[in-house]
CSV table of C-alpha atoms in Angstrom, one decimal:
chain,number,residue,atom,x,y,z
A,1,MET,CA,20.3,38.4,-216.8
A,2,ILE,CA,18.3,40.5,-214.3
A,3,THR,CA,14.5,40.2,-214.3
A,4,LYS,CA,12.6,43.4,-214.8
A,5,GLU,CA,11.1,43.0,-211.4
A,6,ASP,CA,14.5,42.6,-209.6
A,7,PHE,CA,16.0,45.5,-211.6
A,8,LYS,CA,13.2,47.8,-210.5
A,9,GLU,CA,13.3,46.6,-206.9
A,10,VAL,CA,17.1,46.9,-206.4
A,11,CYS,CA,17.1,50.4,-208.0
A,12,GLU,CA,14.2,51.7,-205.9
A,13,ARG,CA,15.7,50.4,-202.7
A,14,SER,CA,19.1,51.9,-203.7
A,15,LEU,CA,17.5,55.3,-204.3
A,16,LYS,CA,16.0,55.2,-200.8
A,17,LEU,CA,19.5,54.4,-199.3
A,18,ILE,CA,21.0,57.4,-201.2
A,19,GLU,CA,18.3,59.6,-199.7
A,20,GLU,CA,19.0,58.2,-196.3
A,21,ALA,CA,22.7,59.0,-196.9
A,22,GLY,CA,21.7,62.7,-197.4
A,23,ILE,CA,22.9,63.0,-201.0
A,24,GLN,CA,20.9,65.3,-203.1
A,25,LEU,CA,20.2,64.1,-206.7
A,26,THR,CA,18.5,65.8,-209.5
A,27,SER,CA,15.4,64.0,-211.0
A,28,GLU,CA,17.5,63.3,-214.1
A,29,GLU,CA,20.1,61.6,-212.0
A,30,LYS,CA,17.5,59.4,-210.2
A,31,GLN,CA,16.3,58.2,-213.6
A,32,LYS,CA,19.8,57.2,-214.6
A,33,ILE,CA,20.3,54.6,-211.8
A,34,THR,CA,21.3,51.2,-213.1
A,35,SER,CA,22.2,47.8,-211.6
A,36,ALA,CA,25.0,45.5,-212.7
A,37,ASP,CA,24.7,41.8,-212.0
A,38,PHE,CA,28.0,41.0,-213.9
A,39,GLY,CA,26.1,38.2,-215.7
A,40,LEU,CA,26.1,36.1,-212.5
A,41,ASP,CA,22.3,35.9,-212.2
A,42,GLN,CA,22.1,36.6,-208.5
A,43,ILE,CA,21.8,40.4,-208.2
A,44,LYS,CA,20.9,40.5,-204.6
A,45,LYS,CA,24.0,38.5,-203.7
A,46,GLU,CA,26.5,39.7,-206.3
A,47,GLY,CA,26.0,43.1,-207.9
A,48,VAL,CA,26.0,46.8,-207.4
A,49,GLN,CA,23.7,49.8,-208.2
A,50,ILE,CA,25.3,52.8,-209.9
A,51,ILE,CA,24.5,56.4,-210.7
A,52,THR,CA,27.1,58.1,-212.9
A,53,LEU,CA,27.3,61.7,-211.9
A,54,PHE,CA,29.7,62.7,-214.7
A,55,ASP,CA,32.0,60.9,-217.1
A,56,THR,CA,34.3,63.0,-219.2
A,57,ASN,CA,37.3,61.9,-221.3
A,58,ARG,CA,39.6,62.4,-218.3
A,59,MET,CA,37.6,61.6,-215.1
A,60,ALA,CA,34.4,60.4,-213.7
A,61,ALA,CA,32.3,60.3,-210.5
A,62,LYS,CA,29.7,57.8,-209.5
A,63,ILE,CA,27.5,56.9,-206.6
A,64,LEU,CA,27.7,53.2,-205.8
A,65,VAL,CA,25.1,51.5,-203.6
A,66,LEU,CA,25.2,48.0,-202.1
A,67,LEU,CA,22.0,46.6,-200.6
A,68,PRO,CA,22.3,44.7,-197.3
A,69,TYR,CA,24.9,41.9,-197.7
A,70,GLN,CA,25.3,42.5,-201.4
A,71,THR,CA,28.9,42.0,-202.8
A,72,GLU,CA,30.6,43.5,-205.8
A,73,PRO,CA,32.8,40.8,-207.3
A,74,GLU,CA,36.6,40.9,-207.2
A,75,HIS,CA,38.1,42.8,-210.1
A,76,TRP,CA,40.9,45.2,-211.2
A,77,HIS,CA,41.4,48.0,-213.7
A,78,PRO,CA,44.0,47.0,-216.2
A,79,PRO,CA,46.3,49.3,-218.4
A,80,VAL,CA,44.5,50.6,-221.5
A,81,GLY,CA,46.8,51.6,-224.4
A,82,ASP,CA,49.0,54.5,-223.1
A,83,ASP,CA,47.0,54.7,-219.9
A,84,PRO,CA,48.3,52.9,-216.8
A,85,GLY,CA,44.7,51.9,-215.9
A,86,LYS,CA,41.9,53.5,-214.0
A,87,GLU,CA,42.8,55.0,-210.6
A,88,GLU,CA,39.8,55.0,-208.3
A,89,VAL,CA,39.2,56.7,-204.9
A,90,ILE,CA,36.3,55.4,-202.8
A,91,ARG,CA,34.7,57.7,-200.2
A,92,GLY,CA,32.3,56.2,-197.7
A,93,VAL,CA,29.1,58.1,-197.2
A,94,TRP,CA,26.7,55.9,-195.3
A,95,GLY,CA,26.0,52.4,-194.0
A,96,ASP,CA,28.1,49.3,-193.4
A,97,LEU,CA,30.9,48.9,-195.9
A,98,THR,CA,34.1,46.8,-196.1
A,99,PHE,CA,36.6,46.6,-198.9
A,100,TYR,CA,39.0,43.7,-199.5
A,101,VAL,CA,42.5,44.5,-201.0
A,102,PRO,CA,45.9,43.0,-201.2
A,103,GLY,CA,47.6,42.3,-197.8
A,104,GLU,CA,47.3,39.8,-195.0
A,105,ASP,CA,44.1,38.0,-194.4
A,106,THR,CA,42.1,40.0,-191.8
A,107,LEU,CA,38.6,39.2,-193.0
A,108,GLU,CA,36.4,39.3,-190.0
A,109,LYS,CA,33.2,41.4,-190.5
A,110,GLY,CA,32.5,40.2,-194.0
A,111,PHE,CA,32.0,36.8,-195.7
A,112,LEU,CA,32.9,35.1,-198.9
A,113,VAL,CA,30.0,34.6,-201.3
A,114,GLU,CA,28.8,31.0,-200.9
A,115,GLY,CA,30.2,28.6,-203.5
A,116,LYS,CA,32.4,31.4,-204.9
A,117,GLU,CA,35.3,31.3,-202.4
A,118,ALA,CA,37.9,30.8,-205.1
A,119,TYR,CA,36.9,34.1,-206.8
A,120,TYR,CA,37.3,36.3,-203.7
A,121,THR,CA,41.1,36.0,-203.3
A,122,MET,CA,41.8,39.4,-201.5
A,123,ARG,CA,41.2,39.0,-197.8
A,124,ASN,CA,42.7,42.2,-196.3
A,125,GLU,CA,39.6,43.9,-194.8
A,126,VAL,CA,39.3,47.7,-194.7
A,127,VAL,CA,36.3,49.2,-192.9
A,128,ILE,CA,35.0,52.3,-194.7
A,129,GLY,CA,32.9,54.6,-192.5
A,130,PRO,CA,31.5,58.0,-193.5
A,131,GLY,CA,34.3,60.2,-194.8
A,132,ASP,CA,36.8,57.4,-195.0
A,133,GLN,CA,38.6,57.1,-198.3
A,134,LEU,CA,40.5,54.4,-200.0
A,135,ILE,CA,42.8,55.0,-203.0
A,136,LEU,CA,43.0,52.1,-205.4
A,137,PRO,CA,45.9,52.4,-207.8
A,138,PRO,CA,45.6,50.9,-211.3
A,139,GLY,CA,45.7,47.1,-211.2
A,140,THR,CA,44.7,46.7,-207.5
A,141,LYS,CA,42.5,43.7,-207.1
A,142,HIS,CA,39.5,44.6,-204.9
A,143,TRP,CA,36.0,43.5,-203.9
A,144,PHE,CA,33.6,45.1,-201.5
A,145,GLN,CA,30.6,44.2,-199.5
A,146,ALA,CA,27.8,45.8,-197.4
A,147,GLY,CA,26.7,44.8,-193.9
A,148,ALA,CA,23.2,44.8,-192.4
A,149,ARG,CA,22.2,48.4,-193.5
A,150,GLY,CA,23.6,48.3,-197.0
A,151,ALA,CA,26.1,51.0,-198.1
A,152,VAL,CA,26.4,54.2,-200.1
A,153,MET,CA,29.7,55.5,-201.4
A,154,TYR,CA,31.3,57.8,-204.0
A,155,SER,CA,33.7,56.4,-206.6
A,156,PHE,CA,35.9,59.0,-208.1
A,157,SER,CA,38.2,57.9,-210.9
A,158,THR,CA,40.3,58.7,-213.9
A,159,LYS,CA,38.6,57.9,-217.3
A,160,VAL,CA,36.1,55.1,-217.0
A,161,THR,CA,36.8,52.0,-219.0
A,162,ASP,CA,34.4,49.7,-217.2
A,163,LEU,CA,33.9,47.2,-220.0
A,164,LEU,CA,37.6,46.5,-219.9
A,165,ASP,CA,37.7,45.7,-216.1
A,166,GLN,CA,39.1,42.2,-215.4
A,167,PHE,CA,37.4,39.9,-212.9
A,168,THR,CA,38.6,36.9,-210.9
A,169,ASP,CA,35.4,35.0,-211.6
A,170,PRO,CA,35.5,33.6,-215.2
A,171,GLY,CA,31.7,33.6,-215.2
A,172,VAL,CA,31.5,37.4,-215.2
A,173,VAL,CA,30.0,39.2,-218.2
A,174,ARG,CA,30.4,42.9,-217.5
A,175,ASP,CA,27.6,44.2,-219.7
A,176,THR,CA,24.3,44.0,-217.9
A,177,VAL,CA,21.4,42.3,-219.6
A,178,ILE,CA,17.9,43.1,-218.4
A,179,GLU,CA,15.1,40.7,-219.3
A,180,GLY,CA,13.2,41.9,-222.3
A,181,TYR,CA,15.7,44.6,-223.3
B,1,MET,CA,47.3,88.6,-195.7
B,2,ILE,CA,44.6,87.2,-193.6
B,3,THR,CA,44.5,88.0,-189.9
B,4,LYS,CA,44.5,85.0,-187.5
B,5,GLU,CA,41.1,86.1,-186.2
B,6,ASP,CA,39.5,86.3,-189.7
B,7,PHE,CA,41.1,83.0,-190.8
B,8,LYS,CA,39.6,81.3,-187.7
B,9,GLU,CA,36.2,82.9,-188.2
B,10,VAL,CA,35.8,82.1,-191.9
B,11,CYS,CA,36.9,78.5,-191.4
B,12,GLU,CA,34.6,77.9,-188.4
B,13,ARG,CA,31.6,79.4,-190.2
B,14,SER,CA,32.4,77.3,-193.3
B,15,LEU,CA,32.5,74.1,-191.3
B,16,LYS,CA,29.0,74.9,-190.0
B,17,LEU,CA,27.8,75.3,-193.6
B,18,ILE,CA,29.3,72.0,-194.6
B,19,GLU,CA,27.5,70.4,-191.7
B,20,GLU,CA,24.3,72.1,-192.8
B,21,ALA,CA,24.9,70.7,-196.2
B,22,GLY,CA,24.8,67.2,-194.8
B,23,ILE,CA,28.4,66.3,-195.8
B,24,GLN,CA,30.1,64.0,-193.3
B,25,LEU,CA,33.8,64.8,-192.7
B,26,THR,CA,36.3,63.0,-190.6
B,27,SER,CA,37.9,64.9,-187.7
B,28,GLU,CA,41.2,65.0,-189.7
B,29,GLU,CA,39.4,66.6,-192.7
B,30,LYS,CA,37.9,69.3,-190.5
B,31,GLN,CA,41.4,70.2,-189.2
B,32,LYS,CA,42.5,70.6,-192.8
B,33,ILE,CA,40.2,73.4,-193.8
B,34,THR,CA,41.9,76.5,-195.1
B,35,SER,CA,41.0,79.8,-196.5
B,36,ALA,CA,42.4,81.6,-199.6
B,37,ASP,CA,42.3,85.4,-199.9
B,38,PHE,CA,44.3,85.5,-203.1
B,39,GLY,CA,46.4,88.2,-201.5
B,40,LEU,CA,43.5,90.7,-202.0
B,41,ASP,CA,43.2,91.4,-198.3
B,42,GLN,CA,39.4,91.3,-198.1
B,43,ILE,CA,38.7,87.6,-197.3
B,44,LYS,CA,35.0,88.2,-196.6
B,45,LYS,CA,34.5,89.8,-200.0
B,46,GLU,CA,37.0,87.9,-202.2
B,47,GLY,CA,38.0,84.5,-201.1
B,48,VAL,CA,37.1,80.9,-200.6
B,49,GLN,CA,37.4,78.1,-198.0
B,50,ILE,CA,38.7,74.8,-199.1
B,51,ILE,CA,39.0,71.2,-197.8
B,52,THR,CA,41.0,68.9,-200.0
B,53,LEU,CA,39.5,65.4,-199.8
B,54,PHE,CA,42.2,63.8,-201.8
B,55,ASP,CA,44.9,64.9,-204.3
B,56,THR,CA,46.8,62.3,-206.2
B,57,ASN,CA,49.1,62.6,-209.2
B,58,ARG,CA,46.1,62.2,-211.5
B,59,MET,CA,43.0,63.7,-209.8
B,60,ALA,CA,41.6,65.6,-206.9
B,61,ALA,CA,38.4,66.3,-205.0
B,62,LYS,CA,37.8,69.3,-202.8
B,63,ILE,CA,34.9,70.9,-200.9
B,64,LEU,CA,34.6,74.6,-201.6
B,65,VAL,CA,32.7,76.9,-199.3
B,66,LEU,CA,31.6,80.5,-200.0
B,67,LEU,CA,30.3,82.5,-197.1
B,68,PRO,CA,27.3,84.8,-197.8
B,69,TYR,CA,28.1,87.1,-200.7
B,70,GLN,CA,31.7,85.9,-200.8
B,71,THR,CA,33.2,85.8,-204.4
B,72,GLU,CA,36.0,83.7,-205.8
B,73,PRO,CA,38.0,85.9,-208.2
B,74,GLU,CA,38.0,85.2,-211.9
B,75,HIS,CA,40.7,82.7,-213.0
B,76,TRP,CA,41.4,79.9,-215.4
B,77,HIS,CA,43.5,76.7,-215.5
B,78,PRO,CA,46.3,77.0,-218.1
B,79,PRO,CA,48.2,74.2,-219.9
B,80,VAL,CA,51.1,72.7,-217.8
B,81,GLY,CA,53.8,71.0,-219.8
B,82,ASP,CA,52.2,68.1,-221.7
B,83,ASP,CA,48.9,68.5,-219.8
B,84,PRO,CA,46.2,70.6,-221.5
B,85,GLY,CA,45.4,72.1,-218.1
B,86,LYS,CA,43.1,71.2,-215.2
B,87,GLU,CA,39.6,70.1,-216.1
B,88,GLU,CA,37.2,70.8,-213.2
B,89,VAL,CA,33.6,69.7,-212.5
B,90,ILE,CA,31.6,71.6,-210.0
B,91,ARG,CA,28.7,69.9,-208.2
B,92,GLY,CA,26.4,72.0,-206.1
B,93,VAL,CA,25.4,70.7,-202.7
B,94,TRP,CA,23.8,73.4,-200.7
B,95,GLY,CA,23.0,77.2,-200.6
B,96,ASP,CA,22.9,80.0,-203.1
B,97,LEU,CA,25.5,79.7,-205.8
B,98,THR,CA,26.1,81.3,-209.2
B,99,PHE,CA,28.9,80.7,-211.6
B,100,TYR,CA,30.1,83.1,-214.4
B,101,VAL,CA,31.5,81.7,-217.6
B,102,PRO,CA,32.0,82.7,-221.2
B,103,GLY,CA,28.8,83.6,-223.1
B,104,GLU,CA,26.3,86.5,-223.3
B,105,ASP,CA,25.9,88.8,-220.4
B,106,THR,CA,23.0,87.3,-218.3
B,107,LEU,CA,24.2,88.5,-214.9
B,108,GLU,CA,21.1,89.1,-212.8
B,109,LYS,CA,21.3,87.4,-209.4
B,110,GLY,CA,24.9,88.2,-208.7
B,111,PHE,CA,27.0,91.4,-208.5
B,112,LEU,CA,30.5,92.6,-209.5
B,113,VAL,CA,32.8,93.1,-206.6
B,114,GLU,CA,32.9,96.9,-205.9
B,115,GLY,CA,35.9,98.6,-207.5
B,116,LYS,CA,36.9,95.4,-209.2
B,117,GLU,CA,34.5,95.5,-212.1
B,118,ALA,CA,37.4,95.2,-214.7
B,119,TYR,CA,38.6,91.9,-213.2
B,120,TYR,CA,35.2,90.1,-213.5
B,121,THR,CA,34.9,89.9,-217.2
B,122,MET,CA,32.7,86.7,-217.6
B,123,ARG,CA,29.1,87.7,-217.2
B,124,ASN,CA,27.2,84.6,-218.3
B,125,GLU,CA,25.4,83.5,-215.2
B,126,VAL,CA,24.8,79.8,-214.3
B,127,VAL,CA,22.7,79.1,-211.2
B,128,ILE,CA,23.9,75.9,-209.5
B,129,GLY,CA,21.4,74.2,-207.2
B,130,PRO,CA,21.9,71.0,-205.3
B,131,GLY,CA,23.0,68.2,-207.7
B,132,ASP,CA,23.6,70.7,-210.5
B,133,GLN,CA,27.0,70.2,-212.2
B,134,LEU,CA,29.1,72.4,-214.4
B,135,ILE,CA,32.0,71.1,-216.4
B,136,LEU,CA,34.9,73.6,-216.9
B,137,PRO,CA,37.3,72.5,-219.6
B,138,PRO,CA,40.9,73.7,-219.3
B,139,GLY,CA,41.3,77.4,-220.0
B,140,THR,CA,37.7,78.3,-219.3
B,141,LYS,CA,37.6,81.7,-217.4
B,142,HIS,CA,35.3,81.5,-214.5
B,143,TRP,CA,34.4,83.2,-211.2
B,144,PHE,CA,31.7,82.3,-208.7
B,145,GLN,CA,29.7,83.9,-205.9
B,146,ALA,CA,27.4,83.0,-203.0
B,147,GLY,CA,24.0,84.6,-202.3
B,148,ALA,CA,22.4,85.2,-198.9
B,149,ARG,CA,23.0,81.7,-197.4
B,150,GLY,CA,26.5,81.1,-198.7
B,151,ALA,CA,27.2,78.0,-200.7
B,152,VAL,CA,28.8,74.5,-200.4
B,153,MET,CA,30.0,72.6,-203.5
B,154,TYR,CA,32.3,69.8,-204.6
B,155,SER,CA,35.2,70.5,-207.0
B,156,PHE,CA,36.4,67.4,-208.8
B,157,SER,CA,39.4,67.8,-211.1
B,158,THR,CA,42.3,66.3,-212.9
B,159,LYS,CA,45.7,66.9,-211.2
B,160,VAL,CA,45.7,70.0,-209.1
B,161,THR,CA,48.2,72.8,-210.1
B,162,ASP,CA,46.6,75.6,-208.1
B,163,LEU,CA,49.7,77.7,-207.8
B,164,LEU,CA,49.8,77.9,-211.6
B,165,ASP,CA,46.2,79.2,-212.0
B,166,GLN,CA,45.9,82.5,-213.8
B,167,PHE,CA,43.8,85.4,-212.6
B,168,THR,CA,42.3,88.4,-214.3
B,169,ASP,CA,43.1,90.6,-211.3
B,170,PRO,CA,46.8,91.5,-211.5
B,171,GLY,CA,46.7,92.0,-207.7
B,172,VAL,CA,46.2,88.3,-207.0
B,173,VAL,CA,48.9,86.3,-205.1
B,174,ARG,CA,47.7,82.7,-205.1
B,175,ASP,CA,49.6,81.6,-202.1
B,176,THR,CA,47.8,82.5,-198.9
B,177,VAL,CA,49.7,84.3,-196.1
B,178,ILE,CA,48.2,84.1,-192.6
B,179,GLU,CA,49.3,86.8,-190.2
B,180,GLY,CA,52.1,85.5,-188.0
B,181,TYR,CA,52.9,82.3,-190.0
C-alpha cells in the first residue's frame, strides 16, 4: 500500500523530472500519472512512476520515471495465449539510468536493494543515456535503477499485459493499492 | 529522384528542427536520417524526412519531420498476409502540423498541393499540437502537412511494411532514389 501523501509526492516529483527531460505532455496526460509500489510498501526504494501515452490492442507507449536511487523490481513478460509475450523497447531520455539483464555480472554503478539481494538475480549492467535503446525480447528478466538525478525513459511495447508480468520477488502484488481508495 | 544537394539540405534542416523540438538523438541516429520524395520529384513540396529509432519484427518507432509547408502524400497501410495492416500512432512534438483523415471536409489551415488536388481526397482536418496523439487503424487513408514552422512528430507502429503502402497518387514510387546512388 502507498500512503496518499507518498503517492502525491512521488507523482509530483516525477512530473518535474519529465519537464526537466523536455517532454511535452498534455494536461490530461499529467493527470494520468500513477505510481506502482508492487505491494512492497517502500515506494521510494522499490517502485516506478508511469504515464501511459497510448495503449491499443496491439501496442503501447509509456513514460517511466524513477526518482533518485529508486529501483523497479526484477520481472519478465511471459507468453499470453497465442502471444509470445510482451516485447519492450526502452529509450533513455534523461538522467542516470542502468538496466540489468541476462549476462555476466558487471554490476558497478548500481546496487542491490538492501535485504532483497536474492530477488535481483540479473547482474549484467547496461548504462542507458539519452537516445540509448534496449530491446527486451519476451521472457527477458530485467530490473532497472536510477542514480543520483533520477531517470526518465520511454517504454514502447507490444500489447500491454502488465497484470500478468512475473516477478522474482514472491512478495510482489502488481496491482497498486493507494491508502483510502 | 532527389538531387544530392536537395537530399543533404532537407536532412540538415530536419535535424535542426529535431534539435529545436528538444529530442535527444545519438550520433548514429543523426547519420541515419533519410528523406522520401515518393518519386514525385518535388521533395520540398511533397515528401518527408525520417529517422527510424527501432524496427523489430513486431513494432517500430520513427521520428518524422516535415519542413515548412511540406506535405506527405495521401496513403494507407493495407493488410499484409495474416496481418490486418500496420496500425500507426502519431504523437505531435513540435511545430505546426495538420493531419487529414476520413470525415467531413473541415480543411481550413492547410492546402491541397497545387495540381494534385485529386490525390488528396481526405479533407477532415486534425490539428496536432505537442503531446496530441492520433491513432490510425489499418487501412485509414491519411496525409499530413506542416505549417510555417515545419513539424516534428513521433510515429509508433506495428511492424513496418512501408514498401507495401498504397498511395492515392498513381505517380508515387515508394522507394527513394538519390541522384548518383
